[in-house]
Coordinates of C-alpha atoms in Angstrom, one line a residue:
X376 CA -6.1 -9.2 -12.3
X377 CA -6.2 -7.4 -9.2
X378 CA -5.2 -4.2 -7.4
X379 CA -3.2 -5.6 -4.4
X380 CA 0.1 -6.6 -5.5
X381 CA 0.5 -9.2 -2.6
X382 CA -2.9 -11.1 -4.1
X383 CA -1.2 -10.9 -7.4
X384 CA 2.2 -12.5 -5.9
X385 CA 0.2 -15.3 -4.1
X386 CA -2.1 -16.1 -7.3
X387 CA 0.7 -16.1 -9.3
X388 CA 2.6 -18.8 -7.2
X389 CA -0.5 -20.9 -7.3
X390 CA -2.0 -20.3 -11.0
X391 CA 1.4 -18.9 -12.8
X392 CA 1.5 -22.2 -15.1
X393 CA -2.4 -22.1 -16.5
X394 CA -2.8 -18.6 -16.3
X395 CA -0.9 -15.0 -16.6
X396 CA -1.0 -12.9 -12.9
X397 CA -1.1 -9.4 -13.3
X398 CA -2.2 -6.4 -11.0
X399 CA -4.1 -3.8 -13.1
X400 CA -1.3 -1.4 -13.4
X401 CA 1.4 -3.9 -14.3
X402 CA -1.2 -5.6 -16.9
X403 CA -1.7 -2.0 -18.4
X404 CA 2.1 -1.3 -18.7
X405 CA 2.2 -4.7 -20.4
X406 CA -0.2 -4.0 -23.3
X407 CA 1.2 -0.5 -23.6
X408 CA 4.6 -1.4 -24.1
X409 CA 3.7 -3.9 -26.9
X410 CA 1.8 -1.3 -28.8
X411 CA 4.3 1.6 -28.0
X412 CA 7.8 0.2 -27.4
X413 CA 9.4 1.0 -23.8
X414 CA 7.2 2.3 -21.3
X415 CA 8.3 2.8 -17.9
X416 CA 5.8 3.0 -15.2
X417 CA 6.9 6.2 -12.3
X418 CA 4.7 6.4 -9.0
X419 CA 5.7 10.2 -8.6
X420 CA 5.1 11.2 -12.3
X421 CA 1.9 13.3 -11.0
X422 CA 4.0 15.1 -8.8
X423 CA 6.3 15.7 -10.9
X424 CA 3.6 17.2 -13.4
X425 CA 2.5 19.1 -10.7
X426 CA 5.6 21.0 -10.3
X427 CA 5.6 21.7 -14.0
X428 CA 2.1 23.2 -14.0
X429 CA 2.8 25.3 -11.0
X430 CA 6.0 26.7 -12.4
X431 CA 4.3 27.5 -15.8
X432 CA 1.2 29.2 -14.2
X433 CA -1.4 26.6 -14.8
X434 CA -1.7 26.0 -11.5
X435 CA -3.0 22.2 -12.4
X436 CA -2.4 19.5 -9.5
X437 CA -5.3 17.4 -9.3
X438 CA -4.5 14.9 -11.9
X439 CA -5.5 11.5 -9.8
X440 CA -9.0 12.1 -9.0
X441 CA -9.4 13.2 -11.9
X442 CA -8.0 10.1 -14.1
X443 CA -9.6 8.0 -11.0
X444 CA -13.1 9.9 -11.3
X445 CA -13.1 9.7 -15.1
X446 CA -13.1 13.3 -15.5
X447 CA -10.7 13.4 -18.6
X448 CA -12.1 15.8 -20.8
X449 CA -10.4 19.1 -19.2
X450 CA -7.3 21.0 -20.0
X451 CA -5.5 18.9 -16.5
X452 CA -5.3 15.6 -18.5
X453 CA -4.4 17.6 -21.7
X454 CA -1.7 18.6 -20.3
X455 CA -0.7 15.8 -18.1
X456 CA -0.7 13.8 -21.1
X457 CA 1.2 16.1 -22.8
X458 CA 3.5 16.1 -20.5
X459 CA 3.6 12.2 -19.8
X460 CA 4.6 11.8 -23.7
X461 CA 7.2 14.5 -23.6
X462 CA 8.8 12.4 -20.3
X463 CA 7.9 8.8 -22.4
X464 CA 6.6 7.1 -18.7
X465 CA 3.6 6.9 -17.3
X466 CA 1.8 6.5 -13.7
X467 CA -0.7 4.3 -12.2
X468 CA -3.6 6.0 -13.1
X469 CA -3.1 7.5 -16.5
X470 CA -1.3 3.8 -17.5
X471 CA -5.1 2.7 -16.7
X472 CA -6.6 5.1 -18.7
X473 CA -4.4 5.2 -21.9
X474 CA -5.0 1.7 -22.2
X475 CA -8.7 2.3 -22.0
X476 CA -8.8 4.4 -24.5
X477 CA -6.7 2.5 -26.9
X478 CA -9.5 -0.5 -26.3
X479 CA -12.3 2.1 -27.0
X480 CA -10.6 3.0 -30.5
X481 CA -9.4 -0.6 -31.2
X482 CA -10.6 -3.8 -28.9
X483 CA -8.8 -6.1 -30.9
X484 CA -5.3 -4.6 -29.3
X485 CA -6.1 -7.3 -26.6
X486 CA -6.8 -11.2 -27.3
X487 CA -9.6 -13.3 -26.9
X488 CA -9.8 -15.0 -23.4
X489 CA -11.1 -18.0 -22.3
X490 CA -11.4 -16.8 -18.8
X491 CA -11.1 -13.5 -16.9
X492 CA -10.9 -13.4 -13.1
X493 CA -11.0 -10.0 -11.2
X494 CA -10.6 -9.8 -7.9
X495 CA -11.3 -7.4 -5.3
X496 CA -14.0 -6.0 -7.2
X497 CA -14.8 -3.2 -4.5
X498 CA -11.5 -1.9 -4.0
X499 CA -11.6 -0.4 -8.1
X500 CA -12.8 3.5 -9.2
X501 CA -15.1 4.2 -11.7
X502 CA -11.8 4.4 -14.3
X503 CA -10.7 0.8 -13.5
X504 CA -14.5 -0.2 -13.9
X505 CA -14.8 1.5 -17.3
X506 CA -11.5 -0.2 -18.0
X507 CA -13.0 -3.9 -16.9
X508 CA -16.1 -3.4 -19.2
X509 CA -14.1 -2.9 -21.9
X510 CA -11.9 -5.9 -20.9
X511 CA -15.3 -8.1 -20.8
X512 CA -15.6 -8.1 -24.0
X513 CA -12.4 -10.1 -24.8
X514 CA -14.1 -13.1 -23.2
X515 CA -16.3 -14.6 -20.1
X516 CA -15.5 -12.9 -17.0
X517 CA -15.4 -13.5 -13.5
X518 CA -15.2 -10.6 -10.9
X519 CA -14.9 -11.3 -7.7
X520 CA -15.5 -9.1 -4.1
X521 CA -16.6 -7.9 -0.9
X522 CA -18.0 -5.0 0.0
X523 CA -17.6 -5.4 3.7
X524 CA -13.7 -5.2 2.6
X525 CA -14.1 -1.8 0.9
X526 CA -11.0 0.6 2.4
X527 CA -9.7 2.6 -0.1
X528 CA -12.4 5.4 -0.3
X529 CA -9.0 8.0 -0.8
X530 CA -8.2 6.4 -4.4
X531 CA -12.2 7.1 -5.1
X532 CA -13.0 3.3 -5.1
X533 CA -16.5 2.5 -4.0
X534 CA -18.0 -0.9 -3.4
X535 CA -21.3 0.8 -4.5
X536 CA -19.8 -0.5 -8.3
X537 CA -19.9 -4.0 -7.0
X538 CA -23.2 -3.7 -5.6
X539 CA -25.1 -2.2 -8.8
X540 CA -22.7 -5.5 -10.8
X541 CA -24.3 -8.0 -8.3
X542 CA -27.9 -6.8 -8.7
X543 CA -27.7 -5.7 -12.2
X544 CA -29.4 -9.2 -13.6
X545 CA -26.5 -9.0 -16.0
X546 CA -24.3 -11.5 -14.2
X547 CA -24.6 -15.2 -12.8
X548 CA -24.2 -14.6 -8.8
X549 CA -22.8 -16.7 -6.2
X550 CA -21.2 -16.8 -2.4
X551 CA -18.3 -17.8 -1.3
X552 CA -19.3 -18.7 2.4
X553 CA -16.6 -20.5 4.2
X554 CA -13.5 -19.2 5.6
X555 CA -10.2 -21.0 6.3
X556 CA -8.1 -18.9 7.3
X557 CA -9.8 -17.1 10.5
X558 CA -10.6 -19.3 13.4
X559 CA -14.4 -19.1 14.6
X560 CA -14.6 -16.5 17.5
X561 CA -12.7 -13.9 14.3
X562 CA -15.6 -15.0 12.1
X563 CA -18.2 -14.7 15.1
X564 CA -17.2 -11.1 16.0
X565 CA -17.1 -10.1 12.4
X566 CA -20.8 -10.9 11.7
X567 CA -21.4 -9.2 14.9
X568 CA -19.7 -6.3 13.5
X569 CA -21.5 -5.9 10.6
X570 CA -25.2 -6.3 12.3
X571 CA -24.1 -4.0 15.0
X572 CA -22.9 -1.8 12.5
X573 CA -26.5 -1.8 10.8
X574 CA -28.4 -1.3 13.6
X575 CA -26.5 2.0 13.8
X576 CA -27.6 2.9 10.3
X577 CA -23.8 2.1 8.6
X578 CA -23.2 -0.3 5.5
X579 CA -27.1 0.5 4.2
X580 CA -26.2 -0.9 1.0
X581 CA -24.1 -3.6 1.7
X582 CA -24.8 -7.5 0.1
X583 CA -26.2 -9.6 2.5
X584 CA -23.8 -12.8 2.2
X585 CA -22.8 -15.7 4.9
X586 CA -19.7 -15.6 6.4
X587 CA -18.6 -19.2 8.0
X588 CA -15.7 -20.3 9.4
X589 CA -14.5 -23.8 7.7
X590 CA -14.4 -25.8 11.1
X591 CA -13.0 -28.5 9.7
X592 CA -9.6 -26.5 9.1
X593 CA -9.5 -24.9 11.9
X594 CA -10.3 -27.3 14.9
X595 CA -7.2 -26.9 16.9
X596 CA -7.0 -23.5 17.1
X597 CA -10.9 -22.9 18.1
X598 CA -9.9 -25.1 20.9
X599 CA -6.7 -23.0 21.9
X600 CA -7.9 -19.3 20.8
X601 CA -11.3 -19.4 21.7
X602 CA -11.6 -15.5 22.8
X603 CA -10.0 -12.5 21.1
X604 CA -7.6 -10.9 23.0
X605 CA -8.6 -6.9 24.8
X606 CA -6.8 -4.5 26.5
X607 CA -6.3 -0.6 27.6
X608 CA -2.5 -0.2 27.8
X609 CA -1.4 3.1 29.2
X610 CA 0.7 4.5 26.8
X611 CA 2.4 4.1 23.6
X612 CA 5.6 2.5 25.6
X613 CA 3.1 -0.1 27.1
X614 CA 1.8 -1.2 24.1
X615 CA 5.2 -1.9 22.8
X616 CA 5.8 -3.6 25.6
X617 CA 2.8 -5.5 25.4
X618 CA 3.2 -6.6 21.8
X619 CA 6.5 -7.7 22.7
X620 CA 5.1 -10.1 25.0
X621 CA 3.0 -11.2 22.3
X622 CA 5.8 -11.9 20.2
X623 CA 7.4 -14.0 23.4
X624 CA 4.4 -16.1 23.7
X625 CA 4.7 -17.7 20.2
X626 CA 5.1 -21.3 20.2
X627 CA 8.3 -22.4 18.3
X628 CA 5.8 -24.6 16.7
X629 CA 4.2 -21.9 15.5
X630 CA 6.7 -19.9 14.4
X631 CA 7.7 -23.1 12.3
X632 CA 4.4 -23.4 10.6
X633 CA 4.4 -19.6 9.7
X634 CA 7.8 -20.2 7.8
X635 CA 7.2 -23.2 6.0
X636 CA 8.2 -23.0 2.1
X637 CA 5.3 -22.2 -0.1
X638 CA 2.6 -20.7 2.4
X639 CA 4.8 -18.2 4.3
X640 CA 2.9 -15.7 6.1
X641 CA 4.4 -13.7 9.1
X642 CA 4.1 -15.0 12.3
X643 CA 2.9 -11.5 13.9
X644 CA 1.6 -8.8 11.9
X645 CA 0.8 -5.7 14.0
X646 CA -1.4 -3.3 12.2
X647 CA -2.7 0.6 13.6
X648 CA -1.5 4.0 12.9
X649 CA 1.9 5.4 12.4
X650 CA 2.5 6.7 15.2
X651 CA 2.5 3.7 17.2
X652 CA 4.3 2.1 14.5
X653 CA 7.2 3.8 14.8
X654 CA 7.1 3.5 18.4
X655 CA 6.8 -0.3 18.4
X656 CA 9.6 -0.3 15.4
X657 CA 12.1 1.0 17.5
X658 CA 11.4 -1.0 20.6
X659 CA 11.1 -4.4 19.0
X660 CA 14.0 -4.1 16.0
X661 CA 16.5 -4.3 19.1
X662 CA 15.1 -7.5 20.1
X663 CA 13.9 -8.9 16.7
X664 CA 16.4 -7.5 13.7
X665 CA 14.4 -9.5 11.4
X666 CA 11.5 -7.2 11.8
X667 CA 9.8 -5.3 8.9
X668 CA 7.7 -2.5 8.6
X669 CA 5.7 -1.7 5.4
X670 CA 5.6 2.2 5.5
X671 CA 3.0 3.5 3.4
X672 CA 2.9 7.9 2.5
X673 CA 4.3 10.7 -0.1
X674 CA 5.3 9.2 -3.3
X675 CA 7.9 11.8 -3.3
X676 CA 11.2 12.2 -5.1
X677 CA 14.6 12.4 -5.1
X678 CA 17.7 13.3 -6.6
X679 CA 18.6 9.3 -7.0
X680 CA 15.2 8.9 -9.0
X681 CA 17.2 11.0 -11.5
X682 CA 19.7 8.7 -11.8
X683 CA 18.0 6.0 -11.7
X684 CA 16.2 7.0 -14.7
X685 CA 19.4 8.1 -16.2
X686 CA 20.7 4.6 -15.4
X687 CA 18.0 2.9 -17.9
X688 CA 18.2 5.5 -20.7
X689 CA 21.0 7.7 -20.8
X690 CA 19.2 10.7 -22.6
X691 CA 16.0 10.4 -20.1
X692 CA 14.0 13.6 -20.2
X693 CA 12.7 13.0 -16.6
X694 CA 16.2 11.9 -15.2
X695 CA 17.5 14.9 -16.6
X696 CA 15.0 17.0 -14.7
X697 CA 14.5 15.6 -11.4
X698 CA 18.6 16.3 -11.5
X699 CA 18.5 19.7 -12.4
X700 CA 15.5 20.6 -10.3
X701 CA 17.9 19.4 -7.5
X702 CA 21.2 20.9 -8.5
X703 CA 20.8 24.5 -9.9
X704 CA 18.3 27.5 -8.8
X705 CA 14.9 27.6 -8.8
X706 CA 15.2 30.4 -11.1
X707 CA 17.5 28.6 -14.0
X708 CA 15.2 25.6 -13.2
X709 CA 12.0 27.0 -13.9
X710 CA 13.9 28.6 -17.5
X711 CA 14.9 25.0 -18.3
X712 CA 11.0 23.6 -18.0
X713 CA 9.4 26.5 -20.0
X714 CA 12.0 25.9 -22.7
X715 CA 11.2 22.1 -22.6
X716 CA 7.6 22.9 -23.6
X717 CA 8.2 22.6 -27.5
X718 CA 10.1 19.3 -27.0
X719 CA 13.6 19.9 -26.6
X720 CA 15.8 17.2 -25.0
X721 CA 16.1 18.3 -21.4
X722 CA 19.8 17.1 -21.4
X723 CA 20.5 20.4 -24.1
X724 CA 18.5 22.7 -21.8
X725 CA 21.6 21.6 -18.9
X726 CA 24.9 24.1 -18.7
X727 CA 28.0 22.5 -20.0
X728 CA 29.7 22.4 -16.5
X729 CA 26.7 21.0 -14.5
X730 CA 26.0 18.5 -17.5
X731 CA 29.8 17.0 -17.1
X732 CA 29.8 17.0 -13.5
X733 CA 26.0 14.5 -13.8
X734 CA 28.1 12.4 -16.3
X735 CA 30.6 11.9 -14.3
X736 CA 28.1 10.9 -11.3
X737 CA 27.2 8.1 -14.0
X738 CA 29.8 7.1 -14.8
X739 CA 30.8 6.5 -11.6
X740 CA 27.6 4.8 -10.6
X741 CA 27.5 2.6 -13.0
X742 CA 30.5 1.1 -12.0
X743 CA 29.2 1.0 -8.6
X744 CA 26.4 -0.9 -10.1
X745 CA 28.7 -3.2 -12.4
X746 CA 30.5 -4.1 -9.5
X747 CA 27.7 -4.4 -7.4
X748 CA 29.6 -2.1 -4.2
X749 CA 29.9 1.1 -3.5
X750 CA 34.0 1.3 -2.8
X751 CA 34.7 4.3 -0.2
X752 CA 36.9 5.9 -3.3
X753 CA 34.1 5.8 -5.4
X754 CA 31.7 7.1 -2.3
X755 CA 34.3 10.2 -1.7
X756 CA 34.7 10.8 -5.6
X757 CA 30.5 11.0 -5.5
X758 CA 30.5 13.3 -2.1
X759 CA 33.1 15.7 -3.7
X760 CA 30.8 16.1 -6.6
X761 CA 27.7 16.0 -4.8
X762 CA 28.2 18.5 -2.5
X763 CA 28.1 15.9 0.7
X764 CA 24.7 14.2 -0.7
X765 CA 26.4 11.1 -1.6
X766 CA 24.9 9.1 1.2
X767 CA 21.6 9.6 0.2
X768 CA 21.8 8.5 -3.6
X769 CA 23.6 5.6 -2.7
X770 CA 21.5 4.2 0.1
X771 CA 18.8 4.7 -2.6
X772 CA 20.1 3.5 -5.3
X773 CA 22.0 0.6 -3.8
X774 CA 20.3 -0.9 -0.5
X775 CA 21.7 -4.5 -1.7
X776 CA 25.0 -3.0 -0.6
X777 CA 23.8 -2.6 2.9
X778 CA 25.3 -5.7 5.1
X779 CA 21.9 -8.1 4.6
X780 CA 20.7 -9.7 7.6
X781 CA 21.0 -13.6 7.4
X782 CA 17.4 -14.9 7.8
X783 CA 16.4 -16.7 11.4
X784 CA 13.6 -19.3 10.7
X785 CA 13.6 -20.3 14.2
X786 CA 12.9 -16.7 15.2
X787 CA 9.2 -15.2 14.8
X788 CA 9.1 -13.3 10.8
X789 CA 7.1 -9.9 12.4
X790 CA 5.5 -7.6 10.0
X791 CA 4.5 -3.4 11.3
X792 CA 1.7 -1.6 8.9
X793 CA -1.4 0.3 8.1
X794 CA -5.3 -0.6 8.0
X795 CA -5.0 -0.5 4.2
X796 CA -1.4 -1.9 3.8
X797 CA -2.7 -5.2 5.6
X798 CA -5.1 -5.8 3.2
X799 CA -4.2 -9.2 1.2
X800 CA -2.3 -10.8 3.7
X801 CA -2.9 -12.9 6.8
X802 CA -0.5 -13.8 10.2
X803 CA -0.7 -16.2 12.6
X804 CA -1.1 -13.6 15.1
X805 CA -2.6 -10.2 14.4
X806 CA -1.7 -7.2 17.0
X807 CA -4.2 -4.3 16.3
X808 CA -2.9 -1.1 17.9
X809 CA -4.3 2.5 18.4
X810 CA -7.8 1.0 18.5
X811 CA -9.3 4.2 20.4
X812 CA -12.0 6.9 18.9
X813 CA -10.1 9.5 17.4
X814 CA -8.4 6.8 15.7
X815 CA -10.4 3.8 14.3
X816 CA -13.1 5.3 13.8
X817 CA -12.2 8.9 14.1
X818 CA -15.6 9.9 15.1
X819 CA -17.7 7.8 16.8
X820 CA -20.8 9.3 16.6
X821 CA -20.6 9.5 12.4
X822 CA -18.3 5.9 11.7
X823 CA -18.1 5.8 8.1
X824 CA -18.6 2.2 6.2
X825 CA -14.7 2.3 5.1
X826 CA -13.6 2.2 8.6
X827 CA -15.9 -0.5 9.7
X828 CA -14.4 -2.4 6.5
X829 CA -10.9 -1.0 7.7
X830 CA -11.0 -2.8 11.0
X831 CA -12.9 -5.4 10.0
X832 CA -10.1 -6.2 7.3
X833 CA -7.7 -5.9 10.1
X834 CA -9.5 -8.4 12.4
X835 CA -10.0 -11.0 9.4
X836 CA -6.2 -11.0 8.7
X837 CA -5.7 -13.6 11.5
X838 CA -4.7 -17.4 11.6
X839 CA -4.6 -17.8 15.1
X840 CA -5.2 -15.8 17.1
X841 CA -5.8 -11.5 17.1
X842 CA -5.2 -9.2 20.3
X843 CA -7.1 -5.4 20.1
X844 CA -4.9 -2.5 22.1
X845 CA -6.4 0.7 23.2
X846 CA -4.2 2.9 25.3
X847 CA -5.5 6.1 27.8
X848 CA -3.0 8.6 26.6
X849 CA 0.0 8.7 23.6
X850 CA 2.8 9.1 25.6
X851 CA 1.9 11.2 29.6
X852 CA -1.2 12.2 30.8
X853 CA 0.0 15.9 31.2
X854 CA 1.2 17.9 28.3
X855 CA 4.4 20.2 28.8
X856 CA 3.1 22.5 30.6
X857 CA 1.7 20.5 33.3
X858 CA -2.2 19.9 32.6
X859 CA -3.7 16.6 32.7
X860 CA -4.8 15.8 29.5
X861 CA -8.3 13.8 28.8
X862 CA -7.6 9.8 28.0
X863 CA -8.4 8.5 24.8
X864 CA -11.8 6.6 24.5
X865 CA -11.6 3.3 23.3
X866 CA -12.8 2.2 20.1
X867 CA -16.4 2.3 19.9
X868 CA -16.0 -1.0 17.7
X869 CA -14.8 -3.0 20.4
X870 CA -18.6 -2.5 21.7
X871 CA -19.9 -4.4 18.8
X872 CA -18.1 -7.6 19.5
X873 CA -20.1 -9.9 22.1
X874 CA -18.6 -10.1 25.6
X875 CA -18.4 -14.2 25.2
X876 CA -16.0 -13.6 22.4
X877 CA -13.8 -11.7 24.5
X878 CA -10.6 -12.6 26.9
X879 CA -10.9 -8.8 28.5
X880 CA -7.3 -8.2 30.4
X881 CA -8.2 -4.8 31.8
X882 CA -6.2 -1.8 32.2
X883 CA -2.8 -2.7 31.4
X884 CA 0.5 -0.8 32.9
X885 CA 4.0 -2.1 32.6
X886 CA 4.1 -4.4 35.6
X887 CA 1.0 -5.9 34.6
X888 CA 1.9 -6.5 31.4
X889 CA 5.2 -8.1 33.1
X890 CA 3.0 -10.6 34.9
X891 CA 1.0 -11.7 32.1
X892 CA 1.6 -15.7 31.2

């Protein structure tokens, strides 16, 4: 088990015949649907829950911390609960801790194991860790982690729960040195990162280990990366521009090796903030349509969740909300949800008229479905009904219907996201952008561990070879009204790395960029 879904994929491809592959939540939903008959797992239930509390007065929205934190004996969770039940799905977190308190009541829901494996030990809350002890004692376990790769302090993960495992006495301990996947000069600068980052007072806690690079594996690109790649672009549009020549410098070779069957991996994964994301999105999709970009925010949503739900069970009592919070007045609404409190069917709670017009939507989206198109009669049919909304259900519900984008293996497979949505996978070449104070970290004079672990998870996802982008300013260096604004400061963890490990290019504008071979 583990909590990134990519690890889960990758294990699964390698392991999936000696061994079941599960991420927590999806292990969780598993086990609860054997003991309780369908259970369907919904991101945006706690939002959802949220808006029910806040219409009834309760004024309850902090049900995540408080499922992640453990803190379950309050009137929130009662509710929530409550509330899950009355919906029959469930979300990540209280999927997690339904299932650990079935094991508390009865262990023997689960069998007896001849091997448990955990991984990404630091990345788990003190719920998911209650969860694992109880899972320990259906056979020998194995948990696996790294505290240097601890980023997701916002889900109330710590790596301090690895650290008192690893010096508890309880467990056998051992190190997993060697690295094959980063070439040396990554490896190199990341040990420097982490002293530099003690001598500053950061990572007090953290488990002294070895990190080594596997020379053996990676001889041919120490030879032809031998420095990390820095520079101080202008603006956002020059770091676009820059990571397009990036792109352009690929080898074919390796943009072969990065697509071969079995071990894909993109052959440039550019990481940073959003807002050069986007940027860069737009500037390279006209030159590489391939392109993706893992967008990471709001849960959130819609009017075509309804449906969906709908689509599975006909008599949902969430499908039948979501629609009718987003087809009647707030005022009828709110009626409908205090009514539904004692348990009646939210479909009965609908008016006749709205409740014909929805099951005509179905109908006519399941045929869409059936057929597996949206025809333009059935799109007008669902536009007259929906009040001009049409476009949005059906680009949600059916994105398969969108013209699909025959794949280019001779072109270079590029991959946009976040600090955290990076974690668990690796590129040939890794573009980190934004890399200015204010950013990563967002104050330099207080850097907090997770963002040392942030970029250093960054760094580490690299085959080849990575390049580190500050820029001065966003977009100008005067605002509208004509003042020059200060220039960004770059990164204060570029310091850390040694100047020997370091190809430094300088300040960067477009005709530079232009002239770089």
């Amino acid at each position: 088990m583990t909590f990134i879904r990519k690890l889960a994929e990758d294990m699964d491809k390698s392991l999936g015949q000696v061994a079941e592959v599960k991420t927590f939540h999806a292990y969780c939903k598993k086990i609860l649907h054997q003991q309780n008959g369908r259970v369907e797992l919904v991101p945006y239930l706690s939002e959802v829950i949220a808006q029910d509390s806040n219409i009834l007065g309760k004024g309850f929205s902090a049900f995540d911390m408080q499922f992640q934190c453990l803190q379950v004996a309050t009137d929130d969770i009662r509710f929530y609960l409550e509330r899950g039940d009355y919906y029959e799905v469930v979300s990540f977190n209280d999927s997690v801790y339904r299932l650990y308190k079935a094991l508390k009541e009865n262990a023997d829901i689960l069998p007896q194991f001849h091997q448990i494996l955990i991984d990404e030990f630091q990345d788990f809350n003190i719920l998911e860790v209650a969860f694992i002890d109880e899972l320990q004692k259906r056979g020998p376990i194995i948990l696996v982690g790294d505290d240097d790769q601890a980023i997701y302090d916002d889900r109330y993960a710590s790596p301090n729960y690895l650290r008192t495992k690893f010096r508890s006495g309880e467990y056998e301990t051992f190190q997993l040195p060697f690295c094959s996947r980063c070439p040396d000069p990554i490896v190199r600068a990341t040990n420097a990162i982490i002293r530099a980052a003690k001598r500053k007072g950061a990572l007090k806690d953290r488990i002294s280990k070895p990190f080594e690079c596997y020379l053996a594996d990676k001889e041919v690109e120490n030879r032809q990366y031998p420095k990390i790649v820095i520079g101080r672009c202008t603006n956002a549009l020059a770091v676009a521009k820059y990571v397009r020549k990036v792109i352009s410098g690929v080898s074919a070779a390796e943009v072969g090796e990065s697509w071969i069957e079995g071990n894909e991996y993109p052959t440039v994964l550019i990481v940073g903030p959003k807002q050069y994301l986007a940027k860069i999105e737009k500037d390279l999709k006209k030159v590489y349509p391939q392109l993706k970009y893992a967008k990471s925010g709001d849960v959130g949503y819609r009017l075509a969740d309804g449906y969906e739900q709908l689509l599975k069970v006909r008599d949902s009592n969430l499908g039948w909300r979501i629609v009718a919070e987003f087809s009647v007045d707030q005022e009828p609404f709110e009626t409908m949800i205090t009514k539904s409190i004692d348990g009646t069917p939210f479909k009965s709670l609908l008016d006749k008229g709205l409740l014909l017009r929805q099951l005509e939507v179905l109908k006519i989206l399941k045929a869409c479905r059936n057929d597996g198109v949206v025809s333009e009669v059935n799109r007008r049919k669902l536009d007259r009904i929906l009040a001009g909304n049409a476009d949005e259900v059906i680009d949600r519900l059916f994105p398969t219907v969108q013209e699909k984008l025959e794949v280019d293996r001779t072109a270079p497979s590029i991959l946009l996201t976040s600090f955290k949505g990076c974690k668990g996978l690796s590129a040939g070449h890794v573009v980190i952008v934004g890399a200015n104070n204010g950013s990563i970290p967002m104050n330099p004079d207080r850097v907090r561990d997770v963002e040392i672990g942030q970029f250093i998870v960054a760094l580490t996802r690299t085959r080849k070879q990575c390049h580190v982008v500050s820029n001065k300013w966003l977009y100008a260096p005067k605002d509208n009204h004509g003042n020059w604004i200060a220039p960004f400061e770059k990164s204060s963890f570029l310091e850390f790395i040694p100047p020997a490990l370091i190809e430094d290019l300088g300040e960067l504008n477009a005709t530079k960029i232009d002239a770089l071979q």
